[in-house]
mmCIF file of C-alpha atoms in Angstrom:
data_model
loop_
_atom_site.group_PDB
_atom_site.id
_atom_site.type_symbol
_atom_site.label_atom_id
_atom_site.label_comp_id
_atom_site.label_asym_id
_atom_site.label_seq_id
_atom_site.Cartn_x
_atom_site.Cartn_y
_atom_site.Cartn_z
ATOM 1 C CA MET A 650 -32.620 -158.264 19.303
ATOM 2 C CA PRO A 651 -32.470 -159.741 15.782
ATOM 3 C CA GLN A 652 -33.749 -163.223 16.672
ATOM 4 C CA SER A 653 -37.426 -164.079 16.500
ATOM 5 C CA ARG A 654 -36.950 -165.462 20.020
ATOM 6 C CA PRO A 655 -34.861 -163.286 22.337
ATOM 7 C CA PHE A 656 -31.700 -164.985 23.588
ATOM 8 C CA VAL A 657 -30.644 -164.871 27.247
ATOM 9 C CA SER A 658 -27.563 -166.553 28.732
ATOM 10 C CA LEU A 659 -26.708 -167.108 32.389
ATOM 11 C CA ALA A 660 -23.223 -167.580 33.859
ATOM 12 C CA THR A 661 -22.975 -167.829 37.648
ATOM 13 C CA ASP A 662 -21.078 -169.284 40.588
ATOM 14 C CA PHE A 663 -24.392 -170.373 42.132
ATOM 15 C CA GLY A 664 -24.558 -174.055 41.250
ATOM 16 C CA ALA A 665 -27.455 -175.635 39.394
ATOM 17 C CA ALA A 666 -30.419 -175.012 41.689
ATOM 18 C CA TYR A 667 -30.010 -171.275 42.273
ATOM 19 C CA THR A 668 -29.144 -170.696 38.618
ATOM 20 C CA ALA A 669 -32.305 -172.572 37.619
ATOM 21 C CA ILE A 670 -34.320 -170.215 39.822
ATOM 22 C CA CYS A 671 -32.862 -167.281 37.859
ATOM 23 C CA ALA A 672 -33.792 -169.009 34.599
ATOM 24 C CA GLY A 673 -37.311 -169.487 35.924
ATOM 25 C CA VAL A 674 -37.595 -165.764 36.672
ATOM 26 C CA VAL A 675 -36.522 -164.972 33.115
ATOM 27 C CA TYR A 676 -39.109 -167.344 31.659
ATOM 28 C CA GLY A 677 -41.819 -165.890 33.901
ATOM 29 C CA ILE A 678 -41.252 -162.398 32.499
ATOM 30 C CA ALA A 679 -40.158 -163.278 28.950
ATOM 31 C CA PRO A 680 -41.782 -166.649 28.184
ATOM 32 C CA ASP A 681 -40.631 -166.597 24.551
ATOM 33 C CA ALA A 682 -36.971 -166.265 25.493
ATOM 34 C CA ASN A 683 -34.412 -168.906 24.595
ATOM 35 C CA VAL A 684 -32.416 -169.259 27.840
ATOM 36 C CA LEU A 685 -28.990 -170.901 27.926
ATOM 37 C CA VAL A 686 -27.146 -171.689 31.147
ATOM 38 C CA LEU A 687 -23.610 -171.020 29.969
ATOM 39 C CA SER A 688 -22.187 -172.120 33.325
ATOM 40 C CA ASP A 689 -23.248 -172.501 36.926
ATOM 41 C CA GLU A 690 -19.794 -173.776 37.925
ATOM 42 C CA ILE A 691 -17.617 -170.658 38.104
ATOM 43 C CA THR A 692 -15.424 -170.942 41.188
ATOM 44 C CA PRO A 693 -17.342 -169.195 43.994
ATOM 45 C CA PHE A 694 -16.333 -165.532 44.448
ATOM 46 C CA ASP A 695 -13.727 -165.693 41.626
ATOM 47 C CA VAL A 696 -14.567 -162.557 39.663
ATOM 48 C CA ARG A 697 -11.509 -162.925 37.395
ATOM 49 C CA GLU A 698 -12.466 -166.443 36.373
ATOM 50 C CA GLY A 699 -16.021 -165.376 35.632
ATOM 51 C CA ALA A 700 -14.847 -162.377 33.634
ATOM 52 C CA MET A 701 -12.535 -164.522 31.536
ATOM 53 C CA LEU A 702 -15.288 -167.063 30.874
ATOM 54 C CA LEU A 703 -17.613 -164.328 29.634
ATOM 55 C CA ARG A 704 -14.847 -162.743 27.536
ATOM 56 C CA GLN A 705 -14.071 -166.061 25.902
ATOM 57 C CA ALA A 706 -17.610 -167.356 25.426
ATOM 58 C CA LEU A 707 -19.920 -164.473 24.579
ATOM 59 C CA PRO A 708 -18.488 -163.658 21.131
ATOM 60 C CA TYR A 709 -19.581 -167.160 20.084
ATOM 61 C CA LEU A 710 -23.135 -166.767 21.398
ATOM 62 C CA PRO A 711 -25.983 -165.048 19.547
ATOM 63 C CA VAL A 712 -26.535 -161.358 20.151
ATOM 64 C CA GLY A 713 -28.712 -161.179 23.221
ATOM 65 C CA VAL A 714 -28.924 -160.433 26.924
ATOM 66 C CA HIS A 715 -26.141 -162.076 28.910
ATOM 67 C CA VAL A 716 -26.292 -162.330 32.685
ATOM 68 C CA GLY A 717 -23.014 -162.759 34.577
ATOM 69 C CA ILE A 718 -23.096 -163.168 38.358
ATOM 70 C CA VAL A 719 -20.035 -163.570 40.552
ATOM 71 C CA ASP A 720 -20.937 -161.177 43.296
ATOM 72 C CA PRO A 721 -19.023 -161.251 46.589
ATOM 73 C CA GLY A 722 -20.372 -157.756 47.319
ATOM 74 C CA VAL A 723 -24.054 -158.683 47.028
ATOM 75 C CA GLY A 724 -26.207 -156.569 49.329
ATOM 76 C CA THR A 725 -23.558 -153.868 49.799
ATOM 77 C CA SER A 726 -23.286 -150.499 48.079
ATOM 78 C CA ARG A 727 -21.874 -152.065 44.889
ATOM 79 C CA ARG A 728 -24.097 -151.236 41.934
ATOM 80 C CA PRO A 729 -26.032 -153.662 39.786
ATOM 81 C CA LEU A 730 -25.790 -152.608 36.168
ATOM 82 C CA ALA A 731 -26.472 -153.328 32.519
ATOM 83 C CA ILE A 732 -23.870 -152.668 29.830
ATOM 84 C CA VAL A 733 -24.857 -152.157 26.196
ATOM 85 C CA THR A 734 -22.142 -153.330 23.802
ATOM 86 C CA GLY A 735 -21.143 -152.208 20.351
ATOM 87 C CA ARG A 736 -22.339 -155.547 18.922
ATOM 88 C CA GLY A 737 -25.791 -154.923 20.361
ATOM 89 C CA ASP A 738 -25.742 -157.238 23.370
ATOM 90 C CA VAL A 739 -26.785 -156.193 26.872
ATOM 91 C CA LEU A 740 -24.684 -157.575 29.736
ATOM 92 C CA VAL A 741 -26.313 -157.666 33.180
ATOM 93 C CA GLY A 742 -24.529 -158.210 36.489
ATOM 94 C CA PRO A 743 -22.667 -156.592 39.375
ATOM 95 C CA ASP A 744 -20.431 -153.565 38.878
ATOM 96 C CA ASN A 745 -17.210 -155.265 39.992
ATOM 97 C CA GLY A 746 -15.397 -155.570 36.679
ATOM 98 C CA LEU A 747 -16.969 -158.925 35.825
ATOM 99 C CA LEU A 748 -18.689 -157.728 32.650
ATOM 100 C CA VAL A 749 -16.097 -155.324 31.274
ATOM 101 C CA PRO A 750 -13.681 -157.668 29.430
ATOM 102 C CA ALA A 751 -16.596 -159.328 27.640
ATOM 103 C CA ALA A 752 -18.069 -155.952 26.726
ATOM 104 C CA GLU A 753 -14.739 -154.944 25.219
ATOM 105 C CA ALA A 754 -14.703 -158.173 23.195
ATOM 106 C CA LEU A 755 -18.227 -157.411 21.918
ATOM 107 C CA GLY A 756 -17.393 -154.093 20.306
ATOM 108 C CA GLY A 757 -16.826 -151.980 23.400
ATOM 109 C CA ILE A 758 -19.119 -150.278 25.900
ATOM 110 C CA ALA A 759 -21.810 -148.249 24.143
ATOM 111 C CA GLY A 760 -23.646 -147.371 27.372
ATOM 112 C CA ALA A 761 -24.060 -148.557 30.950
ATOM 113 C CA TYR A 762 -26.988 -148.122 33.320
ATOM 114 C CA ALA A 763 -27.561 -148.778 37.010
ATOM 115 C CA LEU A 764 -30.416 -151.195 37.736
ATOM 116 C CA GLU A 765 -32.422 -148.741 39.806
ATOM 117 C CA ASN A 766 -35.947 -148.766 38.389
ATOM 118 C CA PRO A 767 -38.167 -150.819 40.730
ATOM 119 C CA ALA A 768 -40.467 -151.664 37.810
ATOM 120 C CA TYR A 769 -37.790 -154.020 36.504
ATOM 121 C CA ARG A 770 -37.039 -155.847 39.779
ATOM 122 C CA LEU A 771 -39.025 -158.378 41.735
ATOM 123 C CA PRO A 772 -41.323 -156.797 44.329
ATOM 124 C CA GLY A 773 -39.167 -157.971 47.234
ATOM 125 C CA VAL A 774 -35.401 -157.679 46.931
ATOM 126 C CA SER A 775 -33.332 -159.804 49.286
ATOM 127 C CA THR A 776 -29.882 -158.830 50.535
ATOM 128 C CA SER A 777 -28.224 -162.012 49.290
ATOM 129 C CA PHE A 778 -29.899 -163.199 46.067
ATOM 130 C CA HIS A 779 -29.786 -160.330 43.579
ATOM 131 C CA GLY A 780 -29.462 -162.894 40.795
ATOM 132 C CA ARG A 781 -33.100 -163.784 41.341
ATOM 133 C CA ASP A 782 -34.443 -160.423 42.468
ATOM 134 C CA VAL A 783 -32.509 -157.859 40.390
ATOM 135 C CA PHE A 784 -30.375 -159.305 37.585
ATOM 136 C CA ALA A 785 -32.703 -161.940 36.133
ATOM 137 C CA PRO A 786 -35.755 -159.616 36.065
ATOM 138 C CA ALA A 787 -33.776 -156.813 34.423
ATOM 139 C CA ALA A 788 -32.403 -159.194 31.800
ATOM 140 C CA ALA A 789 -35.842 -160.619 31.109
ATOM 141 C CA HIS A 790 -37.411 -157.185 30.668
ATOM 142 C CA VAL A 791 -34.667 -156.164 28.226
ATOM 143 C CA ALA A 792 -35.157 -159.411 26.328
ATOM 144 C CA ALA A 793 -38.879 -158.603 26.190
ATOM 145 C CA GLY A 794 -38.163 -155.215 24.629
ATOM 146 C CA VAL A 795 -37.420 -152.729 27.424
ATOM 147 C CA ASP A 796 -34.658 -150.249 26.512
ATOM 148 C CA ALA A 797 -31.627 -150.626 28.778
ATOM 149 C CA ALA A 798 -31.665 -146.874 29.365
ATOM 150 C CA ASP A 799 -35.014 -147.288 31.149
ATOM 151 C CA LEU A 800 -33.389 -149.428 33.838
ATOM 152 C CA GLY A 801 -31.694 -146.500 35.577
ATOM 153 C CA ALA A 802 -29.129 -143.713 35.431
ATOM 154 C CA SER A 803 -26.142 -143.780 33.104
ATOM 155 C CA VAL A 804 -22.971 -144.895 34.929
ATOM 156 C CA GLU A 805 -19.293 -145.629 34.275
ATOM 157 C CA PRO A 806 -18.529 -149.317 34.945
ATOM 158 C CA LEU A 807 -15.649 -150.224 37.219
ATOM 159 C CA PRO A 808 -12.751 -152.021 35.481
ATOM 160 C CA LEU A 809 -11.673 -155.552 36.299
ATOM 161 C CA ASP A 810 -8.905 -155.551 38.890
ATOM 162 C CA VAL A 811 -6.127 -157.323 36.975
ATOM 163 C CA PRO A 812 -2.579 -155.931 36.798
ATOM 164 C CA PRO A 813 -1.087 -155.742 33.312
ATOM 165 C CA PRO A 814 1.898 -157.887 32.345
ATOM 166 C CA VAL A 815 5.317 -156.360 32.955
ATOM 167 C CA ILE A 816 7.491 -156.711 29.863
ATOM 168 C CA ARG A 817 11.272 -156.458 29.825
ATOM 169 C CA PRO A 818 13.779 -157.784 27.297
ATOM 170 C CA GLY A 819 13.975 -161.501 27.964
ATOM 171 C CA GLU A 820 11.506 -161.376 30.883
ATOM 172 C CA LEU A 821 7.729 -161.333 31.314
ATOM 173 C CA THR A 822 5.909 -161.063 34.660
ATOM 174 C CA VAL A 823 2.250 -162.020 34.438
ATOM 175 C CA PRO A 824 -0.721 -162.250 36.822
ATOM 176 C CA VAL A 825 -2.508 -165.554 37.331
ATOM 177 C CA LEU A 826 -6.051 -165.030 36.068
ATOM 178 C CA TYR A 827 -7.545 -168.295 37.298
ATOM 179 C CA THR A 828 -7.093 -172.052 37.497
ATOM 180 C CA ASP A 829 -9.171 -173.968 34.955
ATOM 181 C CA ARG A 830 -10.962 -177.242 35.645
ATOM 182 C CA PHE A 831 -7.911 -179.210 34.433
ATOM 183 C CA GLY A 832 -5.654 -177.535 36.990
ATOM 184 C CA SER A 833 -3.836 -175.334 34.467
ATOM 185 C CA GLN A 834 -2.984 -171.747 35.318
ATOM 186 C CA VAL A 835 -4.384 -169.224 32.838
ATOM 187 C CA LEU A 836 -2.131 -166.172 32.752
ATOM 188 C CA GLY A 837 -2.722 -162.514 31.948
ATOM 189 C CA ALA A 838 -0.508 -162.296 28.868
ATOM 190 C CA GLU A 839 -1.215 -162.799 25.181
ATOM 191 C CA ARG A 840 0.881 -163.768 22.170
ATOM 192 C CA GLY A 841 1.907 -160.163 21.549
ATOM 193 C CA ASP A 842 3.251 -159.869 25.096
ATOM 194 C CA LEU A 843 5.364 -162.976 24.563
ATOM 195 C CA ALA A 844 6.747 -161.545 21.338
ATOM 196 C CA ALA A 845 7.514 -158.219 23.010
ATOM 197 C CA ALA A 846 9.535 -159.957 25.730
ATOM 198 C CA PHE A 847 11.170 -162.809 23.825
ATOM 199 C CA GLY A 848 10.762 -162.210 20.105
ATOM 200 C CA THR A 849 9.506 -165.128 18.024
ATOM 201 C CA LEU A 850 9.178 -168.207 20.203
ATOM 202 C CA GLU A 851 9.564 -171.413 18.216
ATOM 203 C CA PRO A 852 7.826 -174.523 19.587
ATOM 204 C CA GLY A 853 10.128 -176.248 22.030
ATOM 205 C CA THR A 854 11.846 -173.061 23.206
ATOM 206 C CA PRO A 855 12.570 -173.419 26.939
ATOM 207 C CA LEU A 856 11.703 -170.681 29.421
ATOM 208 C CA ASP A 857 12.441 -170.474 33.136
ATOM 209 C CA VAL A 858 9.285 -169.913 35.197
ATOM 210 C CA GLU A 859 9.582 -168.507 38.735
ATOM 211 C CA TRP A 860 6.876 -167.972 41.341
ATOM 212 C CA ASN A 861 6.384 -167.371 45.049
ATOM 213 C CA VAL A 862 3.806 -168.633 47.479
ATOM 214 C CA ALA A 863 3.315 -167.457 51.055
ATOM 215 C CA ASP A 864 5.823 -168.667 53.658
ATOM 216 C CA ALA A 865 7.898 -170.587 51.111
ATOM 217 C CA PRO A 866 11.019 -169.848 49.063
ATOM 218 C CA SER A 867 10.593 -168.969 45.393
ATOM 219 C CA ARG A 868 10.635 -171.854 42.973
ATOM 220 C CA THR A 869 11.889 -172.000 39.372
ATOM 221 C CA ILE A 870 11.306 -174.685 36.770
ATOM 222 C CA ARG A 871 12.259 -174.910 33.100
ATOM 223 C CA VAL A 872 9.268 -175.344 30.810
ATOM 224 C CA PRO A 873 9.066 -175.536 27.012
ATOM 225 C CA PHE A 874 6.785 -173.275 25.021
ATOM 226 C CA GLN A 875 4.687 -175.607 22.882
ATOM 227 C CA LEU A 876 1.620 -175.534 20.673
ATOM 228 C CA THR A 877 -0.390 -178.199 22.471
ATOM 229 C CA PHE A 878 -0.346 -180.759 25.296
ATOM 230 C CA GLY A 879 0.616 -183.693 23.084
ATOM 231 C CA SER A 880 3.912 -181.982 22.277
ATOM 232 C CA VAL A 881 5.251 -183.055 25.691
ATOM 233 C CA ALA A 882 5.234 -186.403 27.456
ATOM 234 C CA VAL A 883 2.422 -187.315 29.827
ATOM 235 C CA GLY A 884 3.127 -185.705 33.207
ATOM 236 C CA GLU A 885 5.433 -183.053 31.754
ATOM 237 C CA PRO A 886 4.746 -179.278 31.959
ATOM 238 C CA LEU A 887 4.356 -176.831 29.104
ATOM 239 C CA LEU A 888 3.516 -173.232 28.339
ATOM 240 C CA TRP A 889 1.081 -172.661 25.481
ATOM 241 C CA THR A 890 -1.416 -170.141 24.176
ATOM 242 C CA ASP A 891 -4.877 -171.422 25.041
ATOM 243 C CA SER A 892 -8.052 -171.203 22.972
ATOM 244 C CA SER A 893 -8.962 -167.800 24.429
ATOM 245 C CA GLY A 894 -5.597 -166.318 23.441
ATOM 246 C CA TRP A 895 -4.101 -166.257 26.954
ATOM 247 C CA LEU A 896 -0.798 -167.801 27.896
ATOM 248 C CA ALA A 897 -1.251 -170.841 30.147
ATOM 249 C CA LEU A 898 0.915 -173.175 32.217
ATOM 250 C CA GLY A 899 -0.198 -176.781 32.351
ATOM 251 C CA VAL A 900 0.825 -180.411 32.615
ATOM 252 C CA ASN A 901 -0.060 -182.992 29.979
ATOM 253 C CA GLN A 902 -2.823 -185.115 31.542
ATOM 254 C CA GLY A 903 -2.054 -183.690 34.976
ATOM 255 C CA ARG A 904 -3.021 -180.802 37.217
ATOM 256 C CA ALA A 905 -0.283 -178.192 37.111
ATOM 257 C CA ILE A 906 -1.491 -176.459 40.256
ATOM 258 C CA GLU A 907 -0.800 -179.657 42.208
ATOM 259 C CA VAL A 908 2.078 -181.227 40.255
ATOM 260 C CA LEU A 909 4.087 -177.997 40.244
ATOM 261 C CA GLY A 910 2.957 -176.626 43.617
ATOM 262 C CA LEU A 911 1.352 -173.494 42.181
ATOM 263 C CA ALA A 912 -1.480 -173.101 44.715
ATOM 264 C CA GLY A 913 -1.388 -169.571 46.091
ATOM 265 C CA ALA A 914 0.821 -168.132 43.337
ATOM 266 C CA ARG A 915 -0.491 -164.756 42.197
ATOM 267 C CA THR A 916 2.145 -163.893 39.593
ATOM 268 C CA LEU A 917 4.664 -165.824 37.515
ATOM 269 C CA THR A 918 7.872 -164.505 35.969
ATOM 270 C CA LEU A 919 9.067 -166.032 32.705
ATOM 271 C CA ARG A 920 12.713 -165.596 31.676
ATOM 272 C CA ALA A 921 14.656 -166.496 28.593
ATOM 273 C CA VAL A 922 17.147 -169.318 29.104
ATOM 274 C CA PRO A 923 20.726 -168.053 28.615
ATOM 275 C CA HIS A 924 22.601 -169.618 25.740
ATOM 276 C CA PRO A 925 25.466 -171.874 26.880
#
């Protein structure tokens, strides 16, 4: 690590108290570390949301050891692992796809290792708090100078389970990645996907957006593609490209998931509006 003080970040769905315990474990093993709690508010069990947070945030953090924990499979046969990135970071967390998008954003996966070596765990490992007993100790030991390859056997990380966008002329079907704290839906498509489906979209171009939720008929609304929230009136919807580069559906000063009835939607289909 290039810093005089090793840098460790923590992103979890634990809430403040359990995340603070993990930070305490890091400090106990690597007392010189600079530890940042990136977030303890990821929606519980939402691996996609956690993965997108790490993908968006970690390129702006110093090179270091970054712990990500959204772990519905804790205590099962899922592997704990550390991923070494091309930039030089080490990402620590469960092998459920959570770490992979961030690793790709940090120069790609240069190596990945199962957290198997008992020397780099706490003496007693619980079945439900691997953040404390497995992930935080491993991260702290790496921050203190242990080579990631000493943590365990080389492995191939599992990818994040997100379907790709489906692109057709004048139509784009996209997965919902997560709902942000403002109630906007962040979608699994980027600017290039929009261009592939619709060509150059000028601000104000309307698109029809269709979605389904369980036990209800499909719904379609017409939404303008805009650059920012202030381009539409308060309470009105818009599509825009958010700060992480993903397409998003929101409402100016409102919660799109509630205003538009999007709760439960897993995919959205965008269509060009026919010319009159």
